[in-house]
XYZ file of C-alpha atoms in Angstrom:
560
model
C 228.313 172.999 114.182
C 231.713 172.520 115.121
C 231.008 169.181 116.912
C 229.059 167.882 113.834
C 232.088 168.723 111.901
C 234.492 166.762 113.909
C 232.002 164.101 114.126
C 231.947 163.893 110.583
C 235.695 163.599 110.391
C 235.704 161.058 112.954
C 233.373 158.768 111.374
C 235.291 159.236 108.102
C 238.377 157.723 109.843
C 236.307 154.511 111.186
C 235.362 151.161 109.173
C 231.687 150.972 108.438
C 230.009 147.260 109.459
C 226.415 147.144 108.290
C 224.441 144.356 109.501
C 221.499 142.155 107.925
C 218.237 143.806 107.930
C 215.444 142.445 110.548
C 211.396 143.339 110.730
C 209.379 144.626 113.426
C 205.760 144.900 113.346
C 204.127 147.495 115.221
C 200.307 147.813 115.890
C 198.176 151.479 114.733
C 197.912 154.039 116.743
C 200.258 152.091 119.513
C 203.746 153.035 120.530
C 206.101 151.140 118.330
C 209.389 150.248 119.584
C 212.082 149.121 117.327
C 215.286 147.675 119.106
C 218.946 148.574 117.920
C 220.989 145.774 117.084
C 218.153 143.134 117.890
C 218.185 144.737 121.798
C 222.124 143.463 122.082
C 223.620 144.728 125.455
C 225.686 148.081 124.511
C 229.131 147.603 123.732
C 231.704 148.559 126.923
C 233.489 151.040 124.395
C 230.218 152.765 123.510
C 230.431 156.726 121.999
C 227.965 157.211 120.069
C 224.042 155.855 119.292
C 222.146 157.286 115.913
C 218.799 156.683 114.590
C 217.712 157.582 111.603
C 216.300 156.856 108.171
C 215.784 157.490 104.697
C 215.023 161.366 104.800
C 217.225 162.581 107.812
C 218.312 161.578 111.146
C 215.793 161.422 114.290
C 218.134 161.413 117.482
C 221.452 161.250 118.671
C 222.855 160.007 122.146
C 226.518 159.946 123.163
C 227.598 158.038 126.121
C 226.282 158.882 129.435
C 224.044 161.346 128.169
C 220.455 161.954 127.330
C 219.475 161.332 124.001
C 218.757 164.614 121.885
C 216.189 164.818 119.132
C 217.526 166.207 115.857
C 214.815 165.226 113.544
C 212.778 168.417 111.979
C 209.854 166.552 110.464
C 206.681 164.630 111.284
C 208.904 162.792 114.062
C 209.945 165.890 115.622
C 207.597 165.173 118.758
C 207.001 161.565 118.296
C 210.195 159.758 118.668
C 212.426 159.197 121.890
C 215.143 156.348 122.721
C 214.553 153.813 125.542
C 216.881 153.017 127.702
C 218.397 149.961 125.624
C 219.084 152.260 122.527
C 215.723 151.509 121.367
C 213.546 153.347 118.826
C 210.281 154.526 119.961
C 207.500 155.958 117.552
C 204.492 157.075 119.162
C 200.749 156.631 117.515
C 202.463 154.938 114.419
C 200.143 154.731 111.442
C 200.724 153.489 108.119
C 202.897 156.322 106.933
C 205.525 154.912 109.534
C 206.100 151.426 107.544
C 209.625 152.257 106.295
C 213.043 151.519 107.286
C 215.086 152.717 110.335
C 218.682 152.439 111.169
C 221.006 151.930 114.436
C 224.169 153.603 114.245
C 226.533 152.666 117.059
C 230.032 153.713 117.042
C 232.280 151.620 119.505
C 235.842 152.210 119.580
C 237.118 152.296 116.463
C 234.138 150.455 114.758
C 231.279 151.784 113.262
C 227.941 149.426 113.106
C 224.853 149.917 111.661
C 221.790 147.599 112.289
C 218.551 148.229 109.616
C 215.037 147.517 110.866
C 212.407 147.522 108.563
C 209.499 148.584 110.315
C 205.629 147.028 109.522
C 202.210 148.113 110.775
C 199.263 146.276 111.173
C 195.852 146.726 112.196
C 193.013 144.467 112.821
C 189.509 145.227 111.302
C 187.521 147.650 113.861
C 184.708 144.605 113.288
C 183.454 142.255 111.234
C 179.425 141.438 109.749
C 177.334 140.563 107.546
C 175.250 142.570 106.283
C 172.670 142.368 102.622
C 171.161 139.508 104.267
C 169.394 137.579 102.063
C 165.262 137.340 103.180
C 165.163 133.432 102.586
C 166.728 130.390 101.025
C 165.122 128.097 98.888
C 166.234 124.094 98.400
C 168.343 124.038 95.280
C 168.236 127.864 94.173
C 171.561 129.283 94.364
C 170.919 132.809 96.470
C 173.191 135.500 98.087
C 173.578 134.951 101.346
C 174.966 138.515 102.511
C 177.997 139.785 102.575
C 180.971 139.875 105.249
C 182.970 142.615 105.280
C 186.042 143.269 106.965
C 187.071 147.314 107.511
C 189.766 149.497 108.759
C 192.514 146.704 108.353
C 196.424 146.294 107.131
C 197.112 144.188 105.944
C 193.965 143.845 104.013
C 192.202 141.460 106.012
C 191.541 137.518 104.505
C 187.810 136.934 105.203
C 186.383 133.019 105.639
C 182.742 131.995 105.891
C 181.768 129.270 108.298
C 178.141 127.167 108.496
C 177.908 125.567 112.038
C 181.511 126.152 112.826
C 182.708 124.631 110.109
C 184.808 125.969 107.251
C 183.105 126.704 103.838
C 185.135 126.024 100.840
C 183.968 127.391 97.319
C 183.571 124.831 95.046
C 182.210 126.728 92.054
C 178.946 125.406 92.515
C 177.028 125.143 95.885
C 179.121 127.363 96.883
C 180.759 130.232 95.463
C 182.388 133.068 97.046
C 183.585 136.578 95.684
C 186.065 139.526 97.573
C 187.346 142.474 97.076
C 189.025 145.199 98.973
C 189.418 149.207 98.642
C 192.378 151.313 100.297
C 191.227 154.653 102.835
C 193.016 156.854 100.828
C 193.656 158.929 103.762
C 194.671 156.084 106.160
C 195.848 154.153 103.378
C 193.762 151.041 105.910
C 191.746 148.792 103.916
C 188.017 147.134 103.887
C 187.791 143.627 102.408
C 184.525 142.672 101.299
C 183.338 138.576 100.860
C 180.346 137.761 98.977
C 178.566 134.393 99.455
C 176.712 132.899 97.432
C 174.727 129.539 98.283
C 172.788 127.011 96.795
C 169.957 125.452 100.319
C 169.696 122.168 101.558
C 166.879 121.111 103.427
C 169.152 120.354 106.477
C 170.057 124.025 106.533
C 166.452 125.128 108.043
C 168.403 125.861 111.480
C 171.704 126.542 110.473
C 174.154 129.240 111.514
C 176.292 131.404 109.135
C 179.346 133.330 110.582
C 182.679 134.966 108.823
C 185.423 135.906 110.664
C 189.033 137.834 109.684
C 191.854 137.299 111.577
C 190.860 136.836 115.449
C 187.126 138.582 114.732
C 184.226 136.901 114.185
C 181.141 137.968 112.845
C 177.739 137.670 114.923
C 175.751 134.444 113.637
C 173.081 134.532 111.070
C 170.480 131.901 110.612
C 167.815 132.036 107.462
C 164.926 130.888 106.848
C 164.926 127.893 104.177
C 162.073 127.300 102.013
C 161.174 124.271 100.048
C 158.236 122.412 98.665
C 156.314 119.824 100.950
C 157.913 116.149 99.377
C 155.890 114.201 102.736
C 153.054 113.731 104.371
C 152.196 111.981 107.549
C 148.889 111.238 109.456
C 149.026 110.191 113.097
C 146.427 109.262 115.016
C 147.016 110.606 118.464
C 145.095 108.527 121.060
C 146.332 106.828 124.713
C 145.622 103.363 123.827
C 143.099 101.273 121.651
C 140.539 102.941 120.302
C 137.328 101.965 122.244
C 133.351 102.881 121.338
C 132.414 106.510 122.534
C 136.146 107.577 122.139
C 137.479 111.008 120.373
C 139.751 110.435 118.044
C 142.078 113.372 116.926
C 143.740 113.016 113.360
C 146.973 114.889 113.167
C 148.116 115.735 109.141
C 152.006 116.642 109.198
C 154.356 118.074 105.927
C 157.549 118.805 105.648
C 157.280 121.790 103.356
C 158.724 125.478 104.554
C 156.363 127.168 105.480
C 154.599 124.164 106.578
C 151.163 124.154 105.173
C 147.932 125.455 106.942
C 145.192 123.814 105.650
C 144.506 120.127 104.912
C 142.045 118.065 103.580
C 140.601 115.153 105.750
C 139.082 112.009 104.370
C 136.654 110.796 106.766
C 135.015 107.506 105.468
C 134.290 108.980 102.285
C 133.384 112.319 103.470
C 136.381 115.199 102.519
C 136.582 117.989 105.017
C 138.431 121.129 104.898
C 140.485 121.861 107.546
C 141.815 125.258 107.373
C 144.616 127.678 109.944
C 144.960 123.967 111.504
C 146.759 120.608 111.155
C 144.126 118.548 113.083
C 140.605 116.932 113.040
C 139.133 115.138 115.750
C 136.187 112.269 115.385
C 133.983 112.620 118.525
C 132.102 109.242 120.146
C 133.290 107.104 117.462
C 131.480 103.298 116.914
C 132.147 99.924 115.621
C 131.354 101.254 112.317
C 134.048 104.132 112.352
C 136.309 101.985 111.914
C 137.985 101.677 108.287
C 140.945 103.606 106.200
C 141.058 107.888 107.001
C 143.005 110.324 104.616
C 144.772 113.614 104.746
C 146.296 115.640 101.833
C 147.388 119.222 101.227
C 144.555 121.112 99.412
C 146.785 122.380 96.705
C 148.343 119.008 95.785
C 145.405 116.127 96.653
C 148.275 113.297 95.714
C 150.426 114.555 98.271
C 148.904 111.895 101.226
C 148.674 109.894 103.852
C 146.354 107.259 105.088
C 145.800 105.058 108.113
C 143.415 102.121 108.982
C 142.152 102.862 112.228
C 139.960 99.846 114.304
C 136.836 100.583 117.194
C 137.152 97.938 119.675
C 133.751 97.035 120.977
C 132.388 94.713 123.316
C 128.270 93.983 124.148
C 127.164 91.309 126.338
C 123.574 90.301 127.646
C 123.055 87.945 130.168
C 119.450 86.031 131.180
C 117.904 85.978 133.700
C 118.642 89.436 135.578
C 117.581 90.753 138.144
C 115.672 88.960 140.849
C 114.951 85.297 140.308
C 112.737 83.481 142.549
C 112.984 79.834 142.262
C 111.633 76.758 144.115
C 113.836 73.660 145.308
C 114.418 70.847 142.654
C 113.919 72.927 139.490
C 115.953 74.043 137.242
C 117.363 77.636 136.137
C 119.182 77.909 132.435
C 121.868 81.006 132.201
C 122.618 82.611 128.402
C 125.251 84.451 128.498
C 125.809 86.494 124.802
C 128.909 88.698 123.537
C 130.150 89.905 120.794
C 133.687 91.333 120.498
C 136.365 92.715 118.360
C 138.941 91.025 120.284
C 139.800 87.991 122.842
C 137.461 87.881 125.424
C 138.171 86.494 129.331
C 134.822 86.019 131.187
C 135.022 85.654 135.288
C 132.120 84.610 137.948
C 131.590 85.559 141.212
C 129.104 84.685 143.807
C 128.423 86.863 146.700
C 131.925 88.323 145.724
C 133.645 84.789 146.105
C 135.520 84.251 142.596
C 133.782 81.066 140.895
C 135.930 78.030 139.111
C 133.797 77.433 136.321
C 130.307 78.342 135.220
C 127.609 77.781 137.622
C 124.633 75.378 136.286
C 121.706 74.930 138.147
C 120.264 71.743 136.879
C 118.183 70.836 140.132
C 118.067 74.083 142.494
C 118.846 73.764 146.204
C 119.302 76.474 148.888
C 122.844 77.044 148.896
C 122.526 78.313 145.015
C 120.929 81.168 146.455
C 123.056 84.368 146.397
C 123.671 87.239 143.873
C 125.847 85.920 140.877
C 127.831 88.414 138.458
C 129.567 87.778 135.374
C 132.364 90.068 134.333
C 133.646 89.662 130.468
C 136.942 91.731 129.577
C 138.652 92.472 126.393
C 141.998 94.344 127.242
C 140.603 97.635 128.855
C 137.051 97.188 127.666
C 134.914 95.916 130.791
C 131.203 94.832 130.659
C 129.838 93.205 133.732
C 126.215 91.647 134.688
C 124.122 90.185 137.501
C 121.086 88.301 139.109
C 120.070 87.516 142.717
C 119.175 84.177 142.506
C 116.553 83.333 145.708
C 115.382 79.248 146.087
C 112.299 78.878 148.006
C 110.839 76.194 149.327
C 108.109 74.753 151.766
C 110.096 74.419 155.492
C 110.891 70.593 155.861
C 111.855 69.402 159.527
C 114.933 66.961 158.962
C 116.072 66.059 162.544
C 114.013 66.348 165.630
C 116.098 65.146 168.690
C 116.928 65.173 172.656
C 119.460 64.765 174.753
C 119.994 65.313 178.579
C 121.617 68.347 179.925
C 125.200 67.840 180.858
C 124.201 68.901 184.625
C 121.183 66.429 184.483
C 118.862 68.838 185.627
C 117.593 69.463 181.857
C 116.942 67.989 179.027
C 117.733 69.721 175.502
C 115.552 69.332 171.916
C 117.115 70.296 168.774
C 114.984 71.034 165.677
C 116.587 71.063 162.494
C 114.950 72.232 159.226
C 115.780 73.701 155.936
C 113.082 75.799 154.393
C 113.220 79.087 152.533
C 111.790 81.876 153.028
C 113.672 81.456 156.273
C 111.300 79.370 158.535
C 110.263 79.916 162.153
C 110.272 77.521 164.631
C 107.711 77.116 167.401
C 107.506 74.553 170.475
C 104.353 73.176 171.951
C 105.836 73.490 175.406
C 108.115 76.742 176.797
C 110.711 76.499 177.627
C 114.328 78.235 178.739
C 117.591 79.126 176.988
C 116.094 79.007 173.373
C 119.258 79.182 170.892
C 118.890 79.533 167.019
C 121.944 78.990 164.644
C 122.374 81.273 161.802
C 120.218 81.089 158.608
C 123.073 79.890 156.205
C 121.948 78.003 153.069
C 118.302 77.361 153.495
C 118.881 75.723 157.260
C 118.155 76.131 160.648
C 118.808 74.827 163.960
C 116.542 75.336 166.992
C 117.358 74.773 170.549
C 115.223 74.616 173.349
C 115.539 73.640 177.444
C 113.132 72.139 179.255
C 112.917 70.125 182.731
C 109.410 67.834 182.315
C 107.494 67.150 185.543
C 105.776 64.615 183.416
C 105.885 62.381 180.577
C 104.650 64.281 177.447
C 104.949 64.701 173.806
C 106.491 68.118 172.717
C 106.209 68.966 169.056
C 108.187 71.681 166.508
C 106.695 73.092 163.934
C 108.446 75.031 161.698
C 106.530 77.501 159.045
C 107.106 80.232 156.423
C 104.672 82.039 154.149
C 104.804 78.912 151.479
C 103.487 76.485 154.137
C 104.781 74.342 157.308
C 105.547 71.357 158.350
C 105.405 69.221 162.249
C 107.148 66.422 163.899
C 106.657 65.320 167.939
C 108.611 63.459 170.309
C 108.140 62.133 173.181
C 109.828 63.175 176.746
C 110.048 61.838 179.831
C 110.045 62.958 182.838
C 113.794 64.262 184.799
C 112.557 62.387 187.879
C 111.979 58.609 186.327
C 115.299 58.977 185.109
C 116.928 60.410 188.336
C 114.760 57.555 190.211
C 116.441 54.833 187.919
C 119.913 56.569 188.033
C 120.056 56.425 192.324
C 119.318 52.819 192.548
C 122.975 52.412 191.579
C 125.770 50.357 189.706
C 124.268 47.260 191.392
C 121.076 47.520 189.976
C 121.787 48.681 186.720
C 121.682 44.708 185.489
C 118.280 43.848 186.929
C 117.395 47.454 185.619
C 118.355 46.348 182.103
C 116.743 43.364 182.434
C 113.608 44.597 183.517
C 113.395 46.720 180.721
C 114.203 44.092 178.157
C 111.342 41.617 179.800
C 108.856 44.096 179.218
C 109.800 44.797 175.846
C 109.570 40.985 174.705
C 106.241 41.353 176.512
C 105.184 44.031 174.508
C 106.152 42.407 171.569
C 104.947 39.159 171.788
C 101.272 40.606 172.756
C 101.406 42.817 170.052
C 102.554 39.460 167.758
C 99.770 37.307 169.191
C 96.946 40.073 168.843
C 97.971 40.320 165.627
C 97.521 36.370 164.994
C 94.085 36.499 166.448
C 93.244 38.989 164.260
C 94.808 36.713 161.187
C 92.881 33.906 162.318
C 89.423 35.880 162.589
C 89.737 37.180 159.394
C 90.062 33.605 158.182
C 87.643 32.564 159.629
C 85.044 35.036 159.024
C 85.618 34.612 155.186
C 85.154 30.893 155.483
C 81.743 31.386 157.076
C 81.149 34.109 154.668
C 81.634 31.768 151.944
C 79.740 28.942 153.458
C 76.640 31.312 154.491
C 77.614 32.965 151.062
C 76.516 36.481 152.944
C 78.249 39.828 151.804
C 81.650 40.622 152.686
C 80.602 44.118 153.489
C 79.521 43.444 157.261
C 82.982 41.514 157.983
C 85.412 44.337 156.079
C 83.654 46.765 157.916
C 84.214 45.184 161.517
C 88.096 44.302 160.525
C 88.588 48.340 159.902
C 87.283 48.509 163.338
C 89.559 46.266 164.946
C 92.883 46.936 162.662
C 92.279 50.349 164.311
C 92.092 49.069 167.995
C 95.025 47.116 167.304
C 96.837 49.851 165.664
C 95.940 52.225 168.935
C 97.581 49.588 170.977
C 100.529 49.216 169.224
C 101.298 53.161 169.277
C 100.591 52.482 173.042
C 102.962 50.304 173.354
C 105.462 51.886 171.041
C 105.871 54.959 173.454
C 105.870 53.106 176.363
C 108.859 51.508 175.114
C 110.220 54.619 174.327
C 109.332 56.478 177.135
């Protein structure tokens, strides 16, 4: 008591200097600390520090000692001085915002240094809550409402839609707060109302408010609105072809989307319901034309599409197996009928063909197995015949020619025939070669070494008939004979060979001028006589034939 009295007197003596005041804000329920003299260094000529405020003083602290508490009230156990002359209020609340003052006397000066003292609070949480169930397009609606508790000051709520700040505008958008004070806390709840007018582009949107640094969880809602569209589609891989499904797909843009449509189906209307989709199975040329679909409850609300088959037939005569003979004739028709541009392709025995075949006069090499193939972009169609000429087996070259070694002599038989012919040989012989059967001809080998002149004959036959040819062959050892007598001899050889040729031909020429000039005569007498011709035609058969034996005699002596 005595020291409070002298400290009385003493600050009575001093000169008062009261500083401007400065704010601190402190956070609820923290420890608040509220510096003296803006947390200036202490002066050197320090006595005395002094907090207090409005009711009473808190503490005291004189100079290198601890600080005492004086204060008798509420701050009896919550205040203490740090160890720059600071204030420090434990678990502040609102009853705390207020004024507090420094006193430091220094010297002969006494200073005082005002804080006013501010406490805020964020909102324990913000959210929406009376959600509304739905939106509709163009119906302003309640959205929910954000609110904001537990806060000082009273917390400033803002609505966002995607992120992005909504601004009331009085008419899409209009929002409404309001905010009540905890009496006991004296902390206040702010409460936003939205209310907003749907787009359709707000079907996925997100709605958040926030306060200060909270944000609300995101709300999306669902957004209803009449169906303004609809839209067929035809859902298929490529063009439509014959014997294809085709699925018909009705879309609307209403929300809900509808459930059941109508489907126009070339005049028919079916009823599609719990489904957006029809399908057309094994569809024709004559599915093709306009298709329909439309919401039951509003049959003007449609869509149409013209939807095209593509088809492709072809027929192609003959097929099959064709047998035809050499020389005739064999007419193709090829028919089609298309929706589209057609490419047609021929092949023979899987060769690819130029152009067209025509058979206008048939020979063996048209026989093989032709196919047409006619496309239309994926549409294929193909067709075939085996085409088979036939024809009696003609010999066309019957030859011979000595063995390279000389010790043989080789005959060829060439024919063409079809089915494919076989070839015989009047004599055997060795080393028999056939060439392969390609295009109605064949080539028959055969070696032989004669011991004697002789006539050999082919004959070459199928099951349509046959046909013969002979040659004649000398022997190996004539010609060997004629070979040894040498170089020198080959002149008189020649020669010799030529003489009796001439021979032969001038005997033949002047038996065949006898015969003239008996003929002549014997009509001459015949007319003189006047006897029938009969007698002398008869005996000139029989001597044209002698002459005609003598001639072949002859004719294969020369060629022998």
């Amino acid at each position: 008591m005595h020291f409070s009295s002298c400290l009385c007197t003493l600050l009575v003596a001093l000169v008062y200097q009261v500083s401007a005041m400065d704010t601190v804000i402190g956070l609820y329920g923290e420890t608040v600390e509220v510096p003296c003299n803006n947390g200036a260094p202490k002066p050197k000529d320090l006595f005395i520090t002094k907090w207090k405020y409005d009711n009473g003083d808190l503490l005291t602290q004189l100079k290198d000692q601890d600080a005492s508490v004086i204060a008798t009230d509420k701050y009896k156990d919550r205040v203490s001085m740090a160890e720059n002359s600071s204030l420090l209020i434990a678990a502040a609340s609102l009853k705390d915002e207020k004024t507090f003052t420094c006193m430091v006397v220094a010297g002969a000066d006494i200073s005082e240094y005002p804080v006013k003292l501010l406490i805020h609070k964020a909102p324990t949480g913000v959210e929406i809550t009376a959600l509304a169930a739905e939106l509709e397009i163009g119906k302003p609606t309640q959205l929910g409402q954000c609110s904001a508790p537990d806060a000082n000051p009273a917390a400033n709520i803002t609505w966002f839609k995607n992120k992005k700040h909504l601004v009331a505008d009085g008419k899409g958008i209009i929002i409404s707060s309001k905010v009540k004070v905890d009496e006991v806390t004296g902390l206040t709840t702010t409460s936003s109302t939205l209310q907003y007018t749907a787009e359709k582009g707000d079907t996925d949107a997100l709605f958040t408010c926030g306060a200060l640094n909270a944000l609300s969880s995101p709300v999306s809602f669902t957004v209803t609105y009449p169906t303004e569209r609809v839209s067929l589609h035809v859902i298929s891989k490529g063009p439509l072809m014959e014997g294809d499904n085709v699925t018909l797909k009705c879309k609307a843009d209403g929300n809900p989307l509808p459930t059941s449509f109508n489907f126009h189906i070339q005049r028919k209307v079916v009823k599609v319901e719990n489904s957006d989709s029809y399908t057309v199975t094994d569809v024709t040329r004559d599915s093709t034309g306009e298709y329909k679909c439309s919401i039951i409850d509003n049959a003007k609300m449609e869509d149409s599409k013209n939807i095209t088959i593509n088809y492709l037939d072809m027929s192609l005569s003959p097929s099959g197996k064709v047998m035809k003979s050499t020389g005739e004739s064999l007419a193709l028709n090829l028919q089609t009928d298309a929706s589209g541009e057609l490419r047609v392709s021929w092949t023979k025995d899987n060769g690819k063909l130029d152009k067209i075949p025509k058979f206008d006069k048939l020979t063996y090499s048209d026989s093989g197995k032709y196919e047409v193939v006619v496309t239309m972009g994926a549409l294929i169609k193909k067709a075939s015949f085996e085409l088979v000429v036939e024809g009696i087996p003609v010999i066309r070259r019957l030859a011979k020619q000595r063995g390279e070694d000389g010790q043989h002599k080789v005959l060829t038989c060439e024919a063409e025939g079809s089915p494919k012919p076989t070839v015989a040989w009047s004599v055997n012989g060795t080393s028999a070669d056939e060439s392969p059967y390609v295009n109605g001809k064949i080539s028959h080998k055969l070696t032989i070494v004669p011991t004697v002149n002789l006539t050999v004959v082919c004959t070459v036959s199928n099951e349509l008939g046959q046909d013969t040819r002979a040659i004649n062959v000398s022997t190996l050892f004539e010609e060997v004979r004629m070979d040894k007598q040498g170089s020198s001899d080959d002149s008189d050889t020649t020669k010799l060979v030529v003489g009796v040729i001439v021979g032969l031909l001038l005997a033949t020429v002047v038996v065949g001028l006898a015969y003239w000039l008996y003929l002549k005569k014997s009509k001459q007498g015949s007319w003189k006589t006047g006897e029938k011709e009969d007698g002398s035609t008869e005996e000139s058969k029989k001597l044209e034939e002698k002459i005609e034996e003598k001639l072949e005699e002859n004719s294969q002596k020369v060629e022998v």
